[in-house]
Amino acid sequence: MIKLTQIKKSFGRNEVLKGIDLTVKKGEVVAILGPSGSGKTTLLRCINYLEKPSDGQITIDEFTVNYKRPDKKDIHTLRQKSAMVFQQYNLFKHKTALENVMEGLLIVKKLPKEKAREMSVELLDKVGLGNKLDAYPSELSGGQQQRVGIARALALNPEVILFDEPTSALDPELVGEVLGVIRKIAKEGITMIIVTHEMSFAQDVANHVVFMDGGVIVEEGKPSEIFNNPKEERTKQFFKRITPDGVYSI
Amino acid sequence: MGEPFDISYVFEYLVKLLPTLKITLLIVVSSIVIGLGVGFIVALPQLYKIPILRRFSQVYLSFFRGTPILIQLFLFYYGLPEILKLVNLDVAKVPALYFVILTYALHSGAYMAEMIRAAVGAVDRGQVEAAYSVGMNGFQAFTRIVLPQAMAIAIPVFANLVIANLKDTSLAFSLGIMEMTGKSQTLAVMSRHFVETYISLAIIYFVISFGLEKLFHLLERKLLKHERRITTEVKEQQVKLGKTKRSLLGFGYSRGGRENEA
Ligand SMILES: Nc1ncnc2c1ncn2[C@@H]1O[C@H](COP(=O)(O)OP(=O)(O)OP(=O)(O)O)[C@@H](O)[C@H]1O
Ligand SMILES: [Mg+2]
């Protein structure tokens, strides 16, 4: 279980997160929606401590960090319990697909090489890249790179995987393969928080949908509630803007 | 002016100059090694934006890049002992060679710092975040992810700095160091075969620079293997294109093929 309590973050005078409370159950897939600049990326980065929150508290799997005064060990543990899949993939460019996945296992988990290799091959197989083990990122398409990114995150066996718009940098014809992989691992009961603009994907994969605007959670609930029957005016407006006729085709 | 030109002297002087090459190389190698260390220390406050230290390294960079190396040699050789005298340190017996190495080290350190800053900055921040996100600490992220890529990026600049340093050492003779240029100076004056001496000298500098250039080129290709594959792929395509073009137009010159040999 993950529990965020009153997460706040400011950049200078600009308060981007104004106290976020969110609970994610084990095995749950949470989709975060919201207009540009609403703080979705910042929230994910705060969970992974790539951004230092100004205030708040996080509990992952009975491990609690107070963001007011975390020590180095807390941050390290927090990062081991979460993994991030980036919008721009952020693969290690000087390492092959296999080495990208193995890196964390070797350096952070300190597994023996053979074991790390075995696990990584298996994971790359799972994301459909069993035949690209020795390819460098520069030799892979965006969709393939993102699937390596997902395998790299999976390798660490984290409590939660954080996806920040995993398909928004992809050509339309490559979106499907990546969403397919995410769907597949969602079925395995891995806890995930996904920021996405793919509404139909969110609707059909997520167990829980969160709508953010202006640094607060405006509304959250089951996908059917949020998509078909939003209560808040801001949520309604948001959906109206992205599908002007008010009908969301799924 | 001097004696009439005689090519045989060129070979004779080559042999006479070569033993002093080791002093030149000693200056180059030690000042590059120390310079790299200095460069790192100077680059750090810039990379990590440490407020006050950053100013210091800025001043350091401005001084060593903004004044001629000859002046720096004189300042260190004549000025440093004076300053050290104030704190009761007598360095009069320290050989000039040490001052020369120190000056060249600090001088190339400034350029190394710039090189390091640029190369590290060229590795995109996203990869560092990915490294953190898989649980690496700052040191691991730097040594495992940033450094290998930064080194590959820095190699061409580093090669230029080493070659520039090699050529700059020719100024050390002005402090009486008998490295290659110093030695050639005495040879020339004594024999009055000026042109021959300087041709020999030029040959040695050229051969070493050329060798270094090739060596660094190989190193760069090795370190950039993750990018090379793409270029070989492109080249293969070029070869194919070249071949079809050749067969179509009926001329026997393939640009791709030549590039592959190079
Ligand atoms: N490093 C930063 N420094 C200053 N301001 C920042 C920084 N990162 C984000 N912001 C600001 O924080 C706000 C929220 O940004 P964030 O990236 O979290 O939005 P988002 O919901 O992910 O938007 P999008 O859908 O466009 O990705 C924006 O106003 C942005 O300008
Ligand atoms: Mg974002």
mmCIF file with all atom_site columns, C-alpha atoms and ligand atoms in Angstrom, chain A residues 11-12 14 16-17 34-43 45 51 87 164-165 195 197 212, ligand 1:
data_model
loop_
_atom_site.group_PDB
_atom_site.id
_atom_site.type_symbol
_atom_site.label_atom_id
_atom_site.label_alt_id
_atom_site.label_comp_id
_atom_site.label_asym_id
_atom_site.label_entity_id
_atom_site.label_seq_id
_atom_site.pdbx_PDB_ins_code
_atom_site.Cartn_x
_atom_site.Cartn_y
_atom_site.Cartn_z
_atom_site.occupancy
_atom_site.B_iso_or_equiv
_atom_site.pdbx_formal_charge
_atom_site.auth_seq_id
_atom_site.auth_comp_id
_atom_site.auth_asym_id
_atom_site.auth_atom_id
_atom_site.pdbx_PDB_model_num
ATOM   1  C CA  . PHE A 1 11  ? 9.264  26.056 -7.178  1.00 0.00 ? 11  PHE A CA  1
ATOM   2  C CA  . GLY A 1 12  ? 10.288 29.394 -5.757  1.00 0.00 ? 12  GLY A CA  1
ATOM   3  C CA  . ASN A 1 14  ? 5.063  28.965 -7.395  1.00 0.00 ? 14  ASN A CA  1
ATOM   4  C CA  . VAL A 1 16  ? 2.766  23.465 -7.717  1.00 0.00 ? 16  VAL A CA  1
ATOM   5  C CA  . LEU A 1 17  ? 1.420  20.826 -5.331  1.00 0.00 ? 17  LEU A CA  1
ATOM   6  C CA  . GLY A 1 34  ? -5.388 16.567 -15.675 1.00 0.00 ? 34  GLY A CA  1
ATOM   7  C CA  . PRO A 1 35  ? -4.570 19.581 -17.804 1.00 0.00 ? 35  PRO A CA  1
ATOM   8  C CA  . SER A 1 36  ? -1.022 20.603 -18.616 1.00 0.00 ? 36  SER A CA  1
ATOM   9  C CA  . GLY A 1 37  ? 0.763  22.246 -15.704 1.00 0.00 ? 37  GLY A CA  1
ATOM   10 C CA  . SER A 1 38  ? -1.536 20.758 -13.091 1.00 0.00 ? 38  SER A CA  1
ATOM   11 C CA  . GLY A 1 39  ? 1.413  19.095 -11.316 1.00 0.00 ? 39  GLY A CA  1
ATOM   12 C CA  . LYS A 1 40  ? 1.072  15.465 -12.435 1.00 0.00 ? 40  LYS A CA  1
ATOM   13 C CA  . THR A 1 41  ? 4.720  15.016 -13.355 1.00 0.00 ? 41  THR A CA  1
ATOM   14 C CA  . THR A 1 42  ? 5.828  16.836 -10.240 1.00 0.00 ? 42  THR A CA  1
ATOM   15 C CA  . LEU A 1 43  ? 3.761  14.498 -8.077  1.00 0.00 ? 43  LEU A CA  1
ATOM   16 C CA  . ARG A 1 45  ? 8.788  12.866 -9.266  1.00 0.00 ? 45  ARG A CA  1
ATOM   17 C CA  . GLU A 1 51  ? 12.047 16.309 -6.788  1.00 0.00 ? 51  GLU A CA  1
ATOM   18 C CA  . GLN A 1 87  ? 8.333  10.107 -21.031 1.00 0.00 ? 87  GLN A CA  1
ATOM   19 C CA  . ASP A 1 164 ? 4.900  9.604  -16.714 1.00 0.00 ? 164 ASP A CA  1
ATOM   20 C CA  . GLU A 1 165 ? 3.064  9.817  -20.029 1.00 0.00 ? 165 GLU A CA  1
ATOM   21 C CA  . VAL A 1 195 ? -0.012 9.768  -15.804 1.00 0.00 ? 195 VAL A CA  1
ATOM   22 C CA  . HIS A 1 197 ? -3.545 11.459 -21.830 1.00 0.00 ? 197 HIS A CA  1
ATOM   23 C CA  . MET A 1 212 ? -5.792 16.847 -10.849 1.00 0.00 ? 212 MET A CA  1
HETATM 24 N N1  . LIG C 2 .   ? 12.025 22.364 -12.334 1.00 0.00 ? 1   LIG C N1  1
HETATM 25 C C1  . LIG C 2 .   ? 11.023 23.280 -12.295 1.00 0.00 ? 1   LIG C C1  1
HETATM 26 N N2  . LIG C 2 .   ? 11.273 24.558 -11.975 1.00 0.00 ? 1   LIG C N2  1
HETATM 27 C C2  . LIG C 2 .   ? 10.284 25.482 -11.938 1.00 0.00 ? 1   LIG C C2  1
HETATM 28 N N3  . LIG C 2 .   ? 9.005  25.212 -12.204 1.00 0.00 ? 1   LIG C N3  1
HETATM 29 C C3  . LIG C 2 .   ? 8.676  23.961 -12.534 1.00 0.00 ? 1   LIG C C3  1
HETATM 30 C C4  . LIG C 2 .   ? 9.661  22.926 -12.605 1.00 0.00 ? 1   LIG C C4  1
HETATM 31 N N4  . LIG C 2 .   ? 9.059  21.773 -12.967 1.00 0.00 ? 1   LIG C N4  1
HETATM 32 C C5  . LIG C 2 .   ? 7.744  22.073 -13.101 1.00 0.00 ? 1   LIG C C5  1
HETATM 33 N N5  . LIG C 2 .   ? 7.508  23.375 -12.849 1.00 0.00 ? 1   LIG C N5  1
HETATM 34 C C6  . LIG C 2 .   ? 6.197  24.027 -12.887 1.00 0.00 ? 1   LIG C C6  1
HETATM 35 O O1  . LIG C 2 .   ? 5.300  23.251 -12.142 1.00 0.00 ? 1   LIG C O1  1
HETATM 36 C C7  . LIG C 2 .   ? 4.024  23.224 -12.735 1.00 0.00 ? 1   LIG C C7  1
HETATM 37 C C8  . LIG C 2 .   ? 3.548  21.809 -12.879 1.00 0.00 ? 1   LIG C C8  1
HETATM 38 O O2  . LIG C 2 .   ? 4.381  21.129 -13.787 1.00 0.00 ? 1   LIG C O2  1
HETATM 39 P P1  . LIG C 2 .   ? 4.215  19.600 -14.126 1.00 0.00 ? 1   LIG C P1  1
HETATM 40 O O3  . LIG C 2 .   ? 5.291  19.239 -15.075 1.00 0.00 ? 1   LIG C O3  1
HETATM 41 O O4  . LIG C 2 .   ? 4.119  18.815 -12.887 1.00 0.00 ? 1   LIG C O4  1
HETATM 42 O O5  . LIG C 2 .   ? 2.804  19.564 -14.874 1.00 0.00 ? 1   LIG C O5  1
HETATM 43 P P2  . LIG C 2 .   ? 2.097  18.375 -15.612 1.00 0.00 ? 1   LIG C P2  1
HETATM 44 O O6  . LIG C 2 .   ? 0.773  18.223 -14.974 1.00 0.00 ? 1   LIG C O6  1
HETATM 45 O O7  . LIG C 2 .   ? 2.972  17.184 -15.645 1.00 0.00 ? 1   LIG C O7  1
HETATM 46 O O8  . LIG C 2 .   ? 1.904  18.963 -17.080 1.00 0.00 ? 1   LIG C O8  1
HETATM 47 P P3  . LIG C 2 .   ? 1.994  18.229 -18.498 1.00 0.00 ? 1   LIG C P3  1
HETATM 48 O O9  . LIG C 2 .   ? 0.689  17.573 -18.723 1.00 0.00 ? 1   LIG C O9  1
HETATM 49 O O10 . LIG C 2 .   ? 2.226  19.367 -19.442 1.00 0.00 ? 1   LIG C O10 1
HETATM 50 O O11 . LIG C 2 .   ? 3.146  17.286 -18.447 1.00 0.00 ? 1   LIG C O11 1
HETATM 51 C C9  . LIG C 2 .   ? 4.144  23.984 -14.036 1.00 0.00 ? 1   LIG C C9  1
HETATM 52 O O12 . LIG C 2 .   ? 3.611  25.258 -13.852 1.00 0.00 ? 1   LIG C O12 1
HETATM 53 C C10 . LIG C 2 .   ? 5.627  24.073 -14.282 1.00 0.00 ? 1   LIG C C10 1
HETATM 54 O O13 . LIG C 2 .   ? 5.930  25.264 -14.922 1.00 0.00 ? 1   LIG C O13 1
#
